[in-house]
Amino acid sequence: MALLLKRVAVVTLPLLVSGCVSADGGFEPQFGFDRVSQETTAKLGKETVWIQDRNASGHVRSRVRSLVQNKTISADTAVQVALLNNRGLQAAYAEVGIATSDLWQEGLGVNPRIGITASRLGVARTIEGVISANIVSLITRERRLDAAAAKVAEAQLGSVEKTLAVAAEARTAWIEAASAWEQVAYLNRAKASADAAAELASKLGGTGAMTKADQAREQVLYAELTGRTAEARLAARLAKERLVRVMGVYGQELDFEVPNTLPNLPRNVRTRNDIEAEALRNRVDLRLAKIELEALATSYGLTKATRYVSDLELGAGLEVEQEITENEDGSTSKKDVTSGIVELAFEIPIFDSGQARLRKAEFGYMRAANLLAEKAVNVRSEARSAYQAYRSSYDIARHYRSSVLPLRKLIEDEGLLTYNGMITNTFDLLTDTRERINSTTQSLNAKRAFWLAEAGLTSAIYGGGETPSGSGAMVADAGGDE
């Protein structure tokens, strides 16, 4: 009985080792996405969906149509549609699934190997069966699980960063499109006025009350505005196409409009005295760099642990040998003799002591540490730049709205009075009109710059987008005139 138990123990030892290595926890990739969804919802206030089957795809498609079809969409709607429908974002979410699957795989471990050998020498035969398992997998299992878990965290934060980037890109594209259509609307109004003036000039020219040169000046203004309007309309269409790409819509979903004006400037802007600390606390790319450094530290420890022995296998089995014995009467008898086998196989580190792999891991860690330090410096600077751009672009836009445009209107009105009184000529009047149009265009650009800076400020705090770098640097001198 004891011999039987001993033989059973010998055979089942590698299986027990493999069983310790394997752990089928039934890991569900959706669990990994929950963290992504929670973080992005907290930062953006928008819903994110990971589409994994046809039903979910159909549901998202229906919802997108209800949000955009035959409607004029807001910036928030554009962002929500992009988060639901952008396929590049879905590809980023799939990275989370890949990482969680790798973690699941590490938990399962390496399957045991079974080897069976049969041989015959003369009339004798031998059958040998061995089950072997990788011992190194058991020893390093916790370290490998930690490394795989770090990869999952990397994928999750990478997906959060991608989500923030898509949201920022959608909001920026909406601002660009709405601003471009606002330019078109203003130039259309200016062109209508210039058209009426050109027609009046033509009639006056017919009566001899206006010279041909003055008629030509009126008509060239209309022609110039026609060209500028066409350019602005092209820019608006291209801006809308950029928005379409970010939102991932096509077909009937393209039947939506963007407002032809940006929101008015707010009465006040937010003051953020601790913008650097806020960015350091919340920037996703900085947290991602930290996790990558931790993952490399874990990987370095694993490399160090397997420096000398990277492959160690324990094998156990049974050997059944047939013995033939010759009896005294000349006959033969056969008998099966069973014996246990224990094998241990490993690499001999004669030529490769693991030093190269260890140094490679050290350099990788040093690189990640320096990149993290660089990122921290850049995050501080980007936060300051974004806040300066936000404040300064607000001051510039308000300066145009409150000072430049009223003065331009006053100059044009007074010029019209003096023109009607035959004090000034047509050239002076048209010059005033051109300059007022240019000032209005600059005012619209200043308002657009403010809303872009406002979107950039969010990206500077949370990450995931390009931050403005001093777009309103000319700034400070223009502000605070109200």
CSV table of C-alpha atoms in Angstrom, one decimal:
chain,number,residue,atom,x,y,z
A,1,MET,CA,0.0,0.0,0.0
A,2,ALA,CA,2.8,2.4,0.9
A,3,LEU,CA,4.5,1.5,-2.4
A,4,LEU,CA,1.3,2.3,-4.3
A,5,LEU,CA,0.9,5.7,-2.5
A,6,LYS,CA,4.5,6.5,-3.3
A,7,ARG,CA,4.0,5.8,-7.0
A,8,VAL,CA,0.9,7.9,-7.1
A,9,ALA,CA,2.6,10.7,-5.4
A,10,VAL,CA,5.5,10.6,-7.9
A,11,VAL,CA,3.1,10.8,-10.8
A,12,THR,CA,0.9,13.5,-9.4
A,13,LEU,CA,3.6,15.8,-8.1
A,14,PRO,CA,4.1,17.7,-11.4
A,15,LEU,CA,0.3,18.0,-11.8
A,16,LEU,CA,0.1,19.5,-8.4
A,17,VAL,CA,2.9,21.9,-9.3
A,18,SER,CA,1.0,22.8,-12.5
A,19,GLY,CA,-2.2,23.2,-10.6
A,20,CYS,CA,-0.5,25.7,-8.3
A,21,VAL,CA,0.7,27.6,-11.2
A,22,SER,CA,-2.7,27.6,-12.9
A,23,ALA,CA,-5.6,29.6,-11.6
A,24,ASP,CA,-8.6,29.9,-14.0
A,25,GLY,CA,-10.4,32.9,-12.4
A,26,GLY,CA,-12.7,33.5,-15.4
A,27,PHE,CA,-11.4,37.0,-15.8
A,28,GLU,CA,-13.8,39.3,-17.6
A,29,PRO,CA,-12.3,42.1,-19.7
A,30,GLN,CA,-15.3,44.4,-19.1
A,31,PHE,CA,-14.1,44.6,-15.5
A,32,GLY,CA,-11.0,46.4,-16.7
A,33,PHE,CA,-13.1,48.9,-18.7
A,34,ASP,CA,-15.1,49.9,-15.7
A,35,ARG,CA,-12.2,51.9,-14.3
A,36,VAL,CA,-11.9,53.7,-17.7
A,37,SER,CA,-15.6,54.5,-17.7
A,38,GLN,CA,-15.6,55.8,-14.2
A,39,GLU,CA,-12.6,58.1,-14.6
A,40,THR,CA,-13.7,59.6,-17.9
A,41,THR,CA,-17.3,60.2,-16.6
A,42,ALA,CA,-15.9,61.9,-13.5
A,43,LYS,CA,-13.7,64.2,-15.6
A,44,LEU,CA,-16.0,64.9,-18.6
A,45,GLY,CA,-19.5,64.2,-17.4
A,46,LYS,CA,-20.1,62.1,-20.5
A,47,GLU,CA,-20.9,58.5,-21.1
A,48,THR,CA,-18.5,56.1,-22.6
A,49,VAL,CA,-19.3,52.7,-24.1
A,50,TRP,CA,-17.2,49.8,-25.1
A,51,ILE,CA,-18.9,48.1,-28.1
A,52,GLN,CA,-18.3,44.3,-28.0
A,53,ASP,CA,-21.1,42.9,-30.0
A,54,ARG,CA,-23.7,43.7,-32.7
A,55,ASN,CA,-26.5,44.5,-30.3
A,56,ALA,CA,-24.4,47.1,-28.5
A,57,SER,CA,-23.3,48.5,-31.9
A,58,GLY,CA,-26.9,48.9,-33.0
A,59,HIS,CA,-27.9,50.6,-29.8
A,60,VAL,CA,-25.1,53.1,-30.1
A,61,ARG,CA,-26.0,53.8,-33.7
A,62,SER,CA,-29.6,54.5,-32.9
A,63,ARG,CA,-28.6,56.8,-30.1
A,64,VAL,CA,-26.1,58.7,-32.3
A,65,ARG,CA,-28.9,59.3,-34.8
A,66,SER,CA,-31.2,60.6,-32.2
A,67,LEU,CA,-28.6,63.0,-31.1
A,68,VAL,CA,-27.5,64.5,-34.4
A,69,GLN,CA,-29.9,63.7,-37.3
A,70,ASN,CA,-31.6,66.9,-38.5
A,71,LYS,CA,-30.4,68.9,-35.5
A,72,THR,CA,-28.1,71.8,-34.8
A,73,ILE,CA,-25.7,70.2,-32.3
A,74,SER,CA,-23.9,71.9,-29.4
A,75,ALA,CA,-20.3,71.3,-28.3
A,76,ASP,CA,-21.4,68.9,-25.6
A,77,THR,CA,-23.4,66.9,-28.1
A,78,ALA,CA,-20.5,66.7,-30.4
A,79,VAL,CA,-18.3,65.4,-27.6
A,80,GLN,CA,-20.8,62.8,-26.5
A,81,VAL,CA,-21.3,61.5,-30.0
A,82,ALA,CA,-17.5,61.3,-30.5
A,83,LEU,CA,-17.2,59.3,-27.2
A,84,LEU,CA,-19.9,56.9,-28.3
A,85,ASN,CA,-19.0,56.5,-32.0
A,86,ASN,CA,-15.3,57.1,-32.5
A,87,ARG,CA,-13.8,53.9,-33.8
A,88,GLY,CA,-10.2,54.8,-32.9
A,89,LEU,CA,-11.5,55.1,-29.3
A,90,GLN,CA,-13.0,51.7,-29.5
A,91,ALA,CA,-9.6,50.4,-30.7
A,92,ALA,CA,-8.0,51.9,-27.5
A,93,TYR,CA,-10.6,50.2,-25.4
A,94,ALA,CA,-9.7,46.9,-27.1
A,95,GLU,CA,-6.2,47.4,-25.7
A,96,VAL,CA,-7.7,47.1,-22.2
A,97,GLY,CA,-9.2,43.7,-23.3
A,98,ILE,CA,-5.9,42.6,-24.6
A,99,ALA,CA,-4.1,43.5,-21.4
A,100,THR,CA,-6.7,41.8,-19.2
A,101,SER,CA,-6.5,38.7,-21.3
A,102,ASP,CA,-2.7,38.6,-20.8
A,103,LEU,CA,-3.3,38.9,-17.1
A,104,TRP,CA,-5.7,36.0,-17.3
A,105,GLN,CA,-3.2,34.0,-19.3
A,106,GLU,CA,-0.5,34.6,-16.7
A,107,GLY,CA,-2.9,33.3,-14.0
A,108,LEU,CA,-3.5,30.1,-16.0
A,109,GLY,CA,0.3,29.4,-16.1
A,110,VAL,CA,2.0,26.8,-18.3
A,111,ASN,CA,0.5,23.4,-19.0
A,112,PRO,CA,2.4,20.3,-17.9
A,113,ARG,CA,4.1,18.2,-20.5
A,114,ILE,CA,3.7,14.5,-20.9
A,115,GLY,CA,6.3,12.3,-22.5
A,116,ILE,CA,5.9,8.6,-23.3
A,117,THR,CA,8.7,6.4,-24.5
A,118,ALA,CA,8.4,2.7,-25.6
A,119,SER,CA,11.5,0.6,-26.5
A,120,ARG,CA,12.2,-3.0,-27.1
A,121,LEU,CA,15.6,-4.8,-26.7
A,122,GLY,CA,15.3,-8.4,-27.9
A,123,VAL,CA,12.3,-9.9,-26.3
A,124,ALA,CA,12.3,-7.4,-23.4
A,125,ARG,CA,10.4,-4.1,-23.7
A,126,THR,CA,10.3,-0.9,-21.6
A,127,ILE,CA,7.5,1.7,-21.4
A,128,GLU,CA,8.3,5.0,-19.8
A,129,GLY,CA,5.9,7.9,-19.0
A,130,VAL,CA,7.0,11.3,-17.6
A,131,ILE,CA,4.9,14.3,-16.6
A,132,SER,CA,6.9,17.5,-16.2
A,133,ALA,CA,6.1,21.1,-15.1
A,134,ASN,CA,8.1,24.3,-15.2
A,135,ILE,CA,9.1,25.2,-11.7
A,136,VAL,CA,10.3,28.7,-12.6
A,137,SER,CA,6.7,29.6,-13.5
A,138,LEU,CA,5.6,28.6,-10.0
A,139,ILE,CA,8.5,30.5,-8.3
A,140,THR,CA,7.9,33.7,-10.3
A,141,ARG,CA,4.2,33.5,-10.6
A,142,GLU,CA,3.5,36.4,-8.2
A,143,ARG,CA,6.0,38.7,-10.0
A,144,ARG,CA,4.6,37.8,-13.4
A,145,LEU,CA,1.0,38.5,-12.2
A,146,ASP,CA,2.2,41.9,-10.8
A,147,ALA,CA,3.8,42.8,-14.1
A,148,ALA,CA,0.7,41.8,-16.0
A,149,ALA,CA,-1.5,43.8,-13.6
A,150,ALA,CA,0.7,46.8,-14.2
A,151,LYS,CA,0.2,46.3,-17.9
A,152,VAL,CA,-3.6,46.3,-17.4
A,153,ALA,CA,-3.3,49.6,-15.4
A,154,GLU,CA,-1.2,51.1,-18.2
A,155,ALA,CA,-3.8,50.1,-20.8
A,156,GLN,CA,-6.6,51.5,-18.6
A,157,LEU,CA,-4.9,54.9,-18.2
A,158,GLY,CA,-3.9,54.9,-21.9
A,159,SER,CA,-7.6,54.5,-22.7
A,160,VAL,CA,-8.6,57.3,-20.3
A,161,GLU,CA,-6.0,59.5,-22.0
A,162,LYS,CA,-7.3,58.6,-25.4
A,163,THR,CA,-10.9,59.3,-24.3
A,164,LEU,CA,-9.8,62.7,-23.0
A,165,ALA,CA,-8.0,63.4,-26.3
A,166,VAL,CA,-11.0,62.5,-28.4
A,167,ALA,CA,-13.2,64.7,-26.3
A,168,ALA,CA,-10.8,67.6,-26.6
A,169,GLU,CA,-10.5,67.1,-30.3
A,170,ALA,CA,-14.3,67.0,-30.8
A,171,ARG,CA,-14.7,70.2,-28.8
A,172,THR,CA,-11.9,71.9,-30.6
A,173,ALA,CA,-13.3,70.9,-34.0
A,174,TRP,CA,-16.8,72.1,-33.0
A,175,ILE,CA,-15.3,75.5,-32.0
A,176,GLU,CA,-13.4,75.8,-35.3
A,177,ALA,CA,-16.5,74.9,-37.3
A,178,ALA,CA,-18.8,77.3,-35.4
A,179,SER,CA,-16.3,80.1,-35.7
A,180,ALA,CA,-15.8,79.5,-39.4
A,181,TRP,CA,-19.6,79.6,-40.0
A,182,GLU,CA,-19.7,82.8,-37.9
A,183,GLN,CA,-17.1,84.4,-40.2
A,184,VAL,CA,-19.2,83.3,-43.2
A,185,ALA,CA,-22.4,84.8,-41.7
A,186,TYR,CA,-20.7,88.1,-41.0
A,187,LEU,CA,-19.0,88.3,-44.4
A,188,ASN,CA,-22.4,87.6,-46.0
A,189,ARG,CA,-23.9,90.6,-44.2
A,190,ALA,CA,-21.0,92.8,-45.2
A,191,LYS,CA,-21.2,91.6,-48.8
A,192,ALA,CA,-24.9,92.4,-48.9
A,193,SER,CA,-24.2,96.0,-47.8
A,194,ALA,CA,-21.4,96.3,-50.3
A,195,ASP,CA,-23.6,95.0,-53.0
A,196,ALA,CA,-26.2,97.6,-52.3
A,197,ALA,CA,-23.5,100.3,-52.2
A,198,ALA,CA,-22.1,99.1,-55.5
A,199,GLU,CA,-25.5,99.1,-57.1
A,200,LEU,CA,-26.1,102.6,-55.9
A,201,ALA,CA,-22.7,103.7,-57.2
A,202,SER,CA,-23.6,102.3,-60.6
A,203,LYS,CA,-26.9,104.3,-60.7
A,204,LEU,CA,-25.1,107.4,-59.6
A,205,GLY,CA,-22.5,106.8,-62.3
A,206,GLY,CA,-25.2,106.6,-64.8
A,207,THR,CA,-26.5,110.1,-63.9
A,208,GLY,CA,-23.0,111.5,-63.8
A,209,ALA,CA,-23.0,112.1,-60.1
A,210,MET,CA,-20.1,109.7,-59.4
A,211,THR,CA,-16.9,109.2,-61.3
A,212,LYS,CA,-15.9,105.9,-62.8
A,213,ALA,CA,-13.0,105.6,-60.3
A,214,ASP,CA,-15.4,105.9,-57.4
A,215,GLN,CA,-17.7,103.4,-59.0
A,216,ALA,CA,-14.8,101.0,-59.4
A,217,ARG,CA,-13.8,101.4,-55.8
A,218,GLU,CA,-17.3,100.5,-54.6
A,219,GLN,CA,-17.4,97.5,-57.0
A,220,VAL,CA,-14.0,96.2,-56.0
A,221,LEU,CA,-15.0,96.2,-52.3
A,222,TYR,CA,-17.9,93.9,-53.2
A,223,ALA,CA,-15.7,91.7,-55.3
A,224,GLU,CA,-13.1,91.4,-52.5
A,225,LEU,CA,-15.8,90.5,-50.0
A,226,THR,CA,-17.2,87.9,-52.4
A,227,GLY,CA,-13.8,86.2,-52.6
A,228,ARG,CA,-13.3,86.4,-48.8
A,229,THR,CA,-16.7,84.9,-48.3
A,230,ALA,CA,-16.0,82.0,-50.6
A,231,GLU,CA,-12.7,81.3,-48.8
A,232,ALA,CA,-14.5,81.5,-45.4
A,233,ARG,CA,-17.2,79.1,-46.7
A,234,LEU,CA,-14.5,76.6,-47.8
A,235,ALA,CA,-12.8,76.8,-44.4
A,236,ALA,CA,-16.2,76.2,-42.7
A,237,ARG,CA,-16.9,73.1,-44.7
A,238,LEU,CA,-13.5,71.7,-44.1
A,239,ALA,CA,-13.9,72.5,-40.4
A,240,LYS,CA,-17.2,70.6,-40.3
A,241,GLU,CA,-15.6,67.6,-42.1
A,242,ARG,CA,-13.0,67.5,-39.4
A,243,LEU,CA,-15.7,67.4,-36.8
A,244,VAL,CA,-17.4,64.6,-38.8
A,245,ARG,CA,-14.3,62.5,-38.6
A,246,VAL,CA,-13.9,62.9,-34.9
A,247,MET,CA,-17.6,62.1,-34.3
A,248,GLY,CA,-17.3,59.0,-36.6
A,249,VAL,CA,-20.6,59.7,-38.3
A,250,TYR,CA,-21.6,58.9,-41.9
A,251,GLY,CA,-24.6,58.4,-44.1
A,252,GLN,CA,-27.8,59.8,-42.7
A,253,GLU,CA,-26.0,60.9,-39.6
A,254,LEU,CA,-24.4,63.7,-41.6
A,255,ASP,CA,-27.7,65.6,-41.7
A,256,PHE,CA,-26.7,67.9,-38.8
A,257,GLU,CA,-25.8,71.5,-38.5
A,258,VAL,CA,-23.3,73.5,-36.5
A,259,PRO,CA,-24.4,76.9,-35.1
A,260,ASN,CA,-23.2,79.9,-37.1
A,261,THR,CA,-22.0,81.7,-34.0
A,262,LEU,CA,-19.9,80.9,-31.0
A,263,PRO,CA,-21.2,81.6,-27.5
A,264,ASN,CA,-20.6,85.1,-26.2
A,265,LEU,CA,-17.7,85.7,-23.9
A,266,PRO,CA,-18.5,84.9,-20.2
A,267,ARG,CA,-18.8,87.8,-17.8
A,268,ASN,CA,-15.8,86.5,-15.8
A,269,VAL,CA,-13.1,84.0,-16.1
A,270,ARG,CA,-12.0,81.5,-13.5
A,271,THR,CA,-9.0,82.2,-11.3
A,272,ARG,CA,-6.7,79.3,-10.8
A,273,ASN,CA,-3.8,80.1,-8.5
A,274,ASP,CA,-2.9,76.5,-8.0
A,275,ILE,CA,-3.0,75.4,-11.6
A,276,GLU,CA,0.4,73.6,-11.4
A,277,ALA,CA,-0.6,71.5,-8.4
A,278,GLU,CA,-4.0,70.8,-10.0
A,279,ALA,CA,-2.3,69.5,-13.1
A,280,LEU,CA,0.2,67.4,-11.2
A,281,ARG,CA,-2.7,65.8,-9.3
A,282,ASN,CA,-4.9,65.1,-12.3
A,283,ARG,CA,-2.8,64.7,-15.5
A,284,VAL,CA,-3.4,61.2,-16.8
A,285,ASP,CA,-0.2,61.1,-18.9
A,286,LEU,CA,1.8,61.8,-15.7
A,287,ARG,CA,0.1,59.0,-13.9
A,288,LEU,CA,0.7,56.7,-16.9
A,289,ALA,CA,4.4,57.5,-16.8
A,290,LYS,CA,4.5,56.6,-13.1
A,291,ILE,CA,2.8,53.3,-13.7
A,292,GLU,CA,5.1,52.5,-16.6
A,293,LEU,CA,8.1,53.1,-14.2
A,294,GLU,CA,6.5,50.8,-11.6
A,295,ALA,CA,6.0,48.2,-14.3
A,296,LEU,CA,9.6,48.4,-15.3
A,297,ALA,CA,10.6,48.0,-11.7
A,298,THR,CA,8.5,44.9,-11.4
A,299,SER,CA,10.0,43.6,-14.7
A,300,TYR,CA,13.5,44.4,-13.4
A,301,GLY,CA,12.9,42.3,-10.3
A,302,LEU,CA,11.6,39.4,-12.4
A,303,THR,CA,14.7,39.6,-14.7
A,304,LYS,CA,16.9,39.6,-11.6
A,305,ALA,CA,15.1,36.6,-10.1
A,306,THR,CA,15.6,34.6,-13.3
A,307,ARG,CA,19.1,35.9,-14.1
A,308,TYR,CA,20.8,32.5,-13.7
A,309,VAL,CA,18.0,30.0,-14.1
A,310,SER,CA,15.3,31.0,-16.5
A,311,ASP,CA,14.0,27.5,-17.3
A,312,LEU,CA,13.7,24.8,-14.6
A,313,GLU,CA,11.5,21.8,-15.2
A,314,LEU,CA,10.5,19.1,-12.7
A,315,GLY,CA,9.4,15.8,-14.2
A,316,ALA,CA,8.1,12.6,-12.6
A,317,GLY,CA,6.7,9.4,-14.0
A,318,LEU,CA,6.8,5.6,-14.1
A,319,GLU,CA,8.9,3.1,-15.9
A,320,VAL,CA,7.5,-0.3,-16.6
A,321,GLU,CA,10.1,-2.9,-17.6
A,322,GLN,CA,9.4,-6.4,-18.6
A,323,GLU,CA,11.8,-8.9,-17.1
A,324,ILE,CA,12.1,-12.4,-18.6
A,325,THR,CA,13.3,-15.1,-16.3
A,326,GLU,CA,14.4,-18.6,-17.4
A,327,ASN,CA,13.1,-21.3,-15.2
A,328,GLU,CA,14.9,-24.6,-14.2
A,329,ASP,CA,12.7,-26.6,-16.5
A,330,GLY,CA,13.8,-24.5,-19.5
A,331,SER,CA,10.6,-22.5,-19.7
A,332,THR,CA,10.5,-18.7,-19.3
A,333,SER,CA,8.3,-16.4,-17.3
A,334,LYS,CA,7.6,-12.7,-17.7
A,335,LYS,CA,7.2,-10.1,-15.0
A,336,ASP,CA,6.5,-6.4,-15.2
A,337,VAL,CA,8.7,-4.3,-12.9
A,338,THR,CA,7.4,-0.8,-12.2
A,339,SER,CA,9.7,1.9,-10.9
A,340,GLY,CA,9.4,5.6,-10.3
A,341,ILE,CA,11.2,8.3,-12.3
A,342,VAL,CA,12.1,11.9,-11.1
A,343,GLU,CA,13.8,14.3,-13.6
A,344,LEU,CA,15.1,17.8,-13.1
A,345,ALA,CA,16.1,19.8,-16.2
A,346,PHE,CA,17.6,23.3,-16.3
A,347,GLU,CA,19.9,25.5,-18.4
A,348,ILE,CA,23.5,25.7,-17.3
A,349,PRO,CA,24.5,29.4,-17.3
A,350,ILE,CA,27.9,28.9,-18.7
A,351,PHE,CA,27.8,31.3,-21.7
A,352,ASP,CA,24.8,33.5,-20.6
A,353,SER,CA,24.8,34.5,-17.0
A,354,GLY,CA,21.9,36.9,-17.6
A,355,GLN,CA,24.1,40.0,-17.1
A,356,ALA,CA,23.1,41.5,-20.5
A,357,ARG,CA,19.4,41.1,-19.7
A,358,LEU,CA,19.9,42.6,-16.3
A,359,ARG,CA,21.8,45.7,-17.8
A,360,LYS,CA,19.1,46.1,-20.4
A,361,ALA,CA,16.4,46.2,-17.7
A,362,GLU,CA,18.5,48.7,-15.7
A,363,PHE,CA,18.8,51.0,-18.7
A,364,GLY,CA,15.1,50.7,-19.5
A,365,TYR,CA,14.3,51.7,-15.9
A,366,MET,CA,16.7,54.7,-16.1
A,367,ARG,CA,15.1,55.8,-19.3
A,368,ALA,CA,11.6,55.7,-17.9
A,369,ALA,CA,12.7,57.5,-14.7
A,370,ASN,CA,14.2,60.4,-16.7
A,371,LEU,CA,11.2,60.6,-19.0
A,372,LEU,CA,8.9,60.8,-15.9
A,373,ALA,CA,11.0,63.7,-14.5
A,374,GLU,CA,10.8,65.4,-17.9
A,375,LYS,CA,7.1,64.9,-18.0
A,376,ALA,CA,6.6,66.5,-14.6
A,377,VAL,CA,8.5,69.6,-15.6
A,378,ASN,CA,6.6,69.8,-18.9
A,379,VAL,CA,3.2,69.4,-17.1
A,380,ARG,CA,4.0,72.4,-14.9
A,381,SER,CA,5.0,74.5,-17.8
A,382,GLU,CA,2.0,73.5,-19.9
A,383,ALA,CA,-0.4,74.3,-17.1
A,384,ARG,CA,1.1,77.8,-16.7
A,385,SER,CA,1.0,78.4,-20.4
A,386,ALA,CA,-2.6,77.2,-20.8
A,387,TYR,CA,-3.7,79.4,-17.9
A,388,GLN,CA,-1.9,82.4,-19.4
A,389,ALA,CA,-3.4,81.8,-22.8
A,390,TYR,CA,-6.9,81.4,-21.2
A,391,ARG,CA,-6.7,84.7,-19.3
A,392,SER,CA,-4.9,86.7,-22.0
A,393,SER,CA,-7.2,85.5,-24.8
A,394,TYR,CA,-10.2,86.6,-22.7
A,395,ASP,CA,-8.7,90.0,-22.2
A,396,ILE,CA,-7.9,90.4,-26.0
A,397,ALA,CA,-11.4,89.3,-27.1
A,398,ARG,CA,-13.0,91.6,-24.6
A,399,HIS,CA,-10.8,94.4,-25.7
A,400,TYR,CA,-11.9,94.0,-29.3
A,401,ARG,CA,-15.5,93.7,-28.3
A,402,SER,CA,-15.5,96.7,-25.9
A,403,SER,CA,-13.0,99.1,-27.5
A,404,VAL,CA,-12.0,98.4,-31.0
A,405,LEU,CA,-15.4,97.6,-32.6
A,406,PRO,CA,-17.3,100.6,-31.0
A,407,LEU,CA,-14.5,102.9,-32.2
A,408,ARG,CA,-14.6,101.4,-35.7
A,409,LYS,CA,-18.4,101.9,-35.9
A,410,LEU,CA,-18.0,105.5,-34.7
A,411,ILE,CA,-15.4,106.2,-37.4
A,412,GLU,CA,-17.5,104.7,-40.1
A,413,ASP,CA,-20.7,106.5,-39.0
A,414,GLU,CA,-18.9,109.9,-38.8
A,415,GLY,CA,-17.2,109.1,-42.2
A,416,LEU,CA,-20.6,108.5,-43.7
A,417,LEU,CA,-21.9,111.8,-42.4
A,418,THR,CA,-19.0,113.7,-43.8
A,419,TYR,CA,-19.3,111.8,-47.1
A,420,ASN,CA,-23.0,112.8,-47.3
A,421,GLY,CA,-22.0,116.4,-46.6
A,422,MET,CA,-19.5,116.1,-49.5
A,423,ILE,CA,-16.6,116.7,-47.0
A,424,THR,CA,-14.8,113.4,-47.6
A,425,ASN,CA,-14.6,111.3,-50.8
A,426,THR,CA,-15.5,107.7,-51.6
A,427,PHE,CA,-12.0,106.5,-51.1
A,428,ASP,CA,-12.0,107.5,-47.4
A,429,LEU,CA,-15.4,106.0,-46.8
A,430,LEU,CA,-14.4,102.6,-48.3
A,431,THR,CA,-11.2,102.7,-46.3
A,432,ASP,CA,-13.2,103.0,-43.1
A,433,THR,CA,-15.5,100.2,-44.2
A,434,ARG,CA,-12.6,97.9,-45.0
A,435,GLU,CA,-10.9,98.5,-41.7
A,436,ARG,CA,-14.2,97.9,-39.8
A,437,ILE,CA,-14.6,94.6,-41.6
A,438,ASN,CA,-11.0,93.7,-40.7
A,439,SER,CA,-11.5,94.7,-37.1
A,440,THR,CA,-14.7,92.6,-36.9
A,441,THR,CA,-12.9,89.6,-38.3
A,442,GLN,CA,-10.1,90.0,-35.8
A,443,SER,CA,-12.7,90.3,-33.0
A,444,LEU,CA,-14.2,87.0,-34.2
A,445,ASN,CA,-10.8,85.4,-34.3
A,446,ALA,CA,-10.1,86.6,-30.7
A,447,LYS,CA,-13.4,85.1,-29.5
A,448,ARG,CA,-12.5,81.8,-31.2
A,449,ALA,CA,-9.0,81.9,-29.6
A,450,PHE,CA,-10.6,82.3,-26.2
A,451,TRP,CA,-12.8,79.3,-26.5
A,452,LEU,CA,-9.9,77.2,-27.8
A,453,ALA,CA,-7.9,78.3,-24.9
A,454,GLU,CA,-10.7,77.4,-22.5
A,455,ALA,CA,-10.7,73.9,-24.0
A,456,GLY,CA,-6.9,73.8,-23.8
A,457,LEU,CA,-7.0,74.6,-20.1
A,458,THR,CA,-9.1,71.5,-19.5
A,459,SER,CA,-6.6,69.5,-21.4
A,460,ALA,CA,-3.7,71.0,-19.4
A,461,ILE,CA,-5.3,70.0,-16.2
A,462,TYR,CA,-6.5,66.5,-17.1
A,463,GLY,CA,-4.4,65.6,-20.1
A,464,GLY,CA,-5.3,64.0,-23.4
A,465,GLY,CA,-5.0,67.0,-25.7
A,466,GLU,CA,-2.8,69.7,-27.0
A,467,THR,CA,-2.3,72.6,-24.7
A,468,PRO,CA,-2.1,76.2,-26.1
A,469,SER,CA,1.4,77.7,-25.9
A,470,GLY,CA,1.1,81.4,-25.4
A,471,SER,CA,-1.5,82.1,-28.1
A,472,GLY,CA,-2.5,85.1,-26.3
A,473,ALA,CA,0.9,86.3,-25.3
A,474,MET,CA,0.4,89.7,-26.7
A,475,VAL,CA,-2.1,89.9,-24.2
A,476,ALA,CA,-1.7,91.6,-21.1
A,477,ASP,CA,-1.4,95.0,-22.6
A,478,ALA,CA,-4.8,94.7,-24.1
A,479,GLY,CA,-6.8,93.6,-21.1
A,480,GLY,CA,-8.7,95.3,-18.4
A,481,ASP,CA,-10.0,98.3,-20.2
A,482,GLU,CA,-13.6,98.0,-19.1
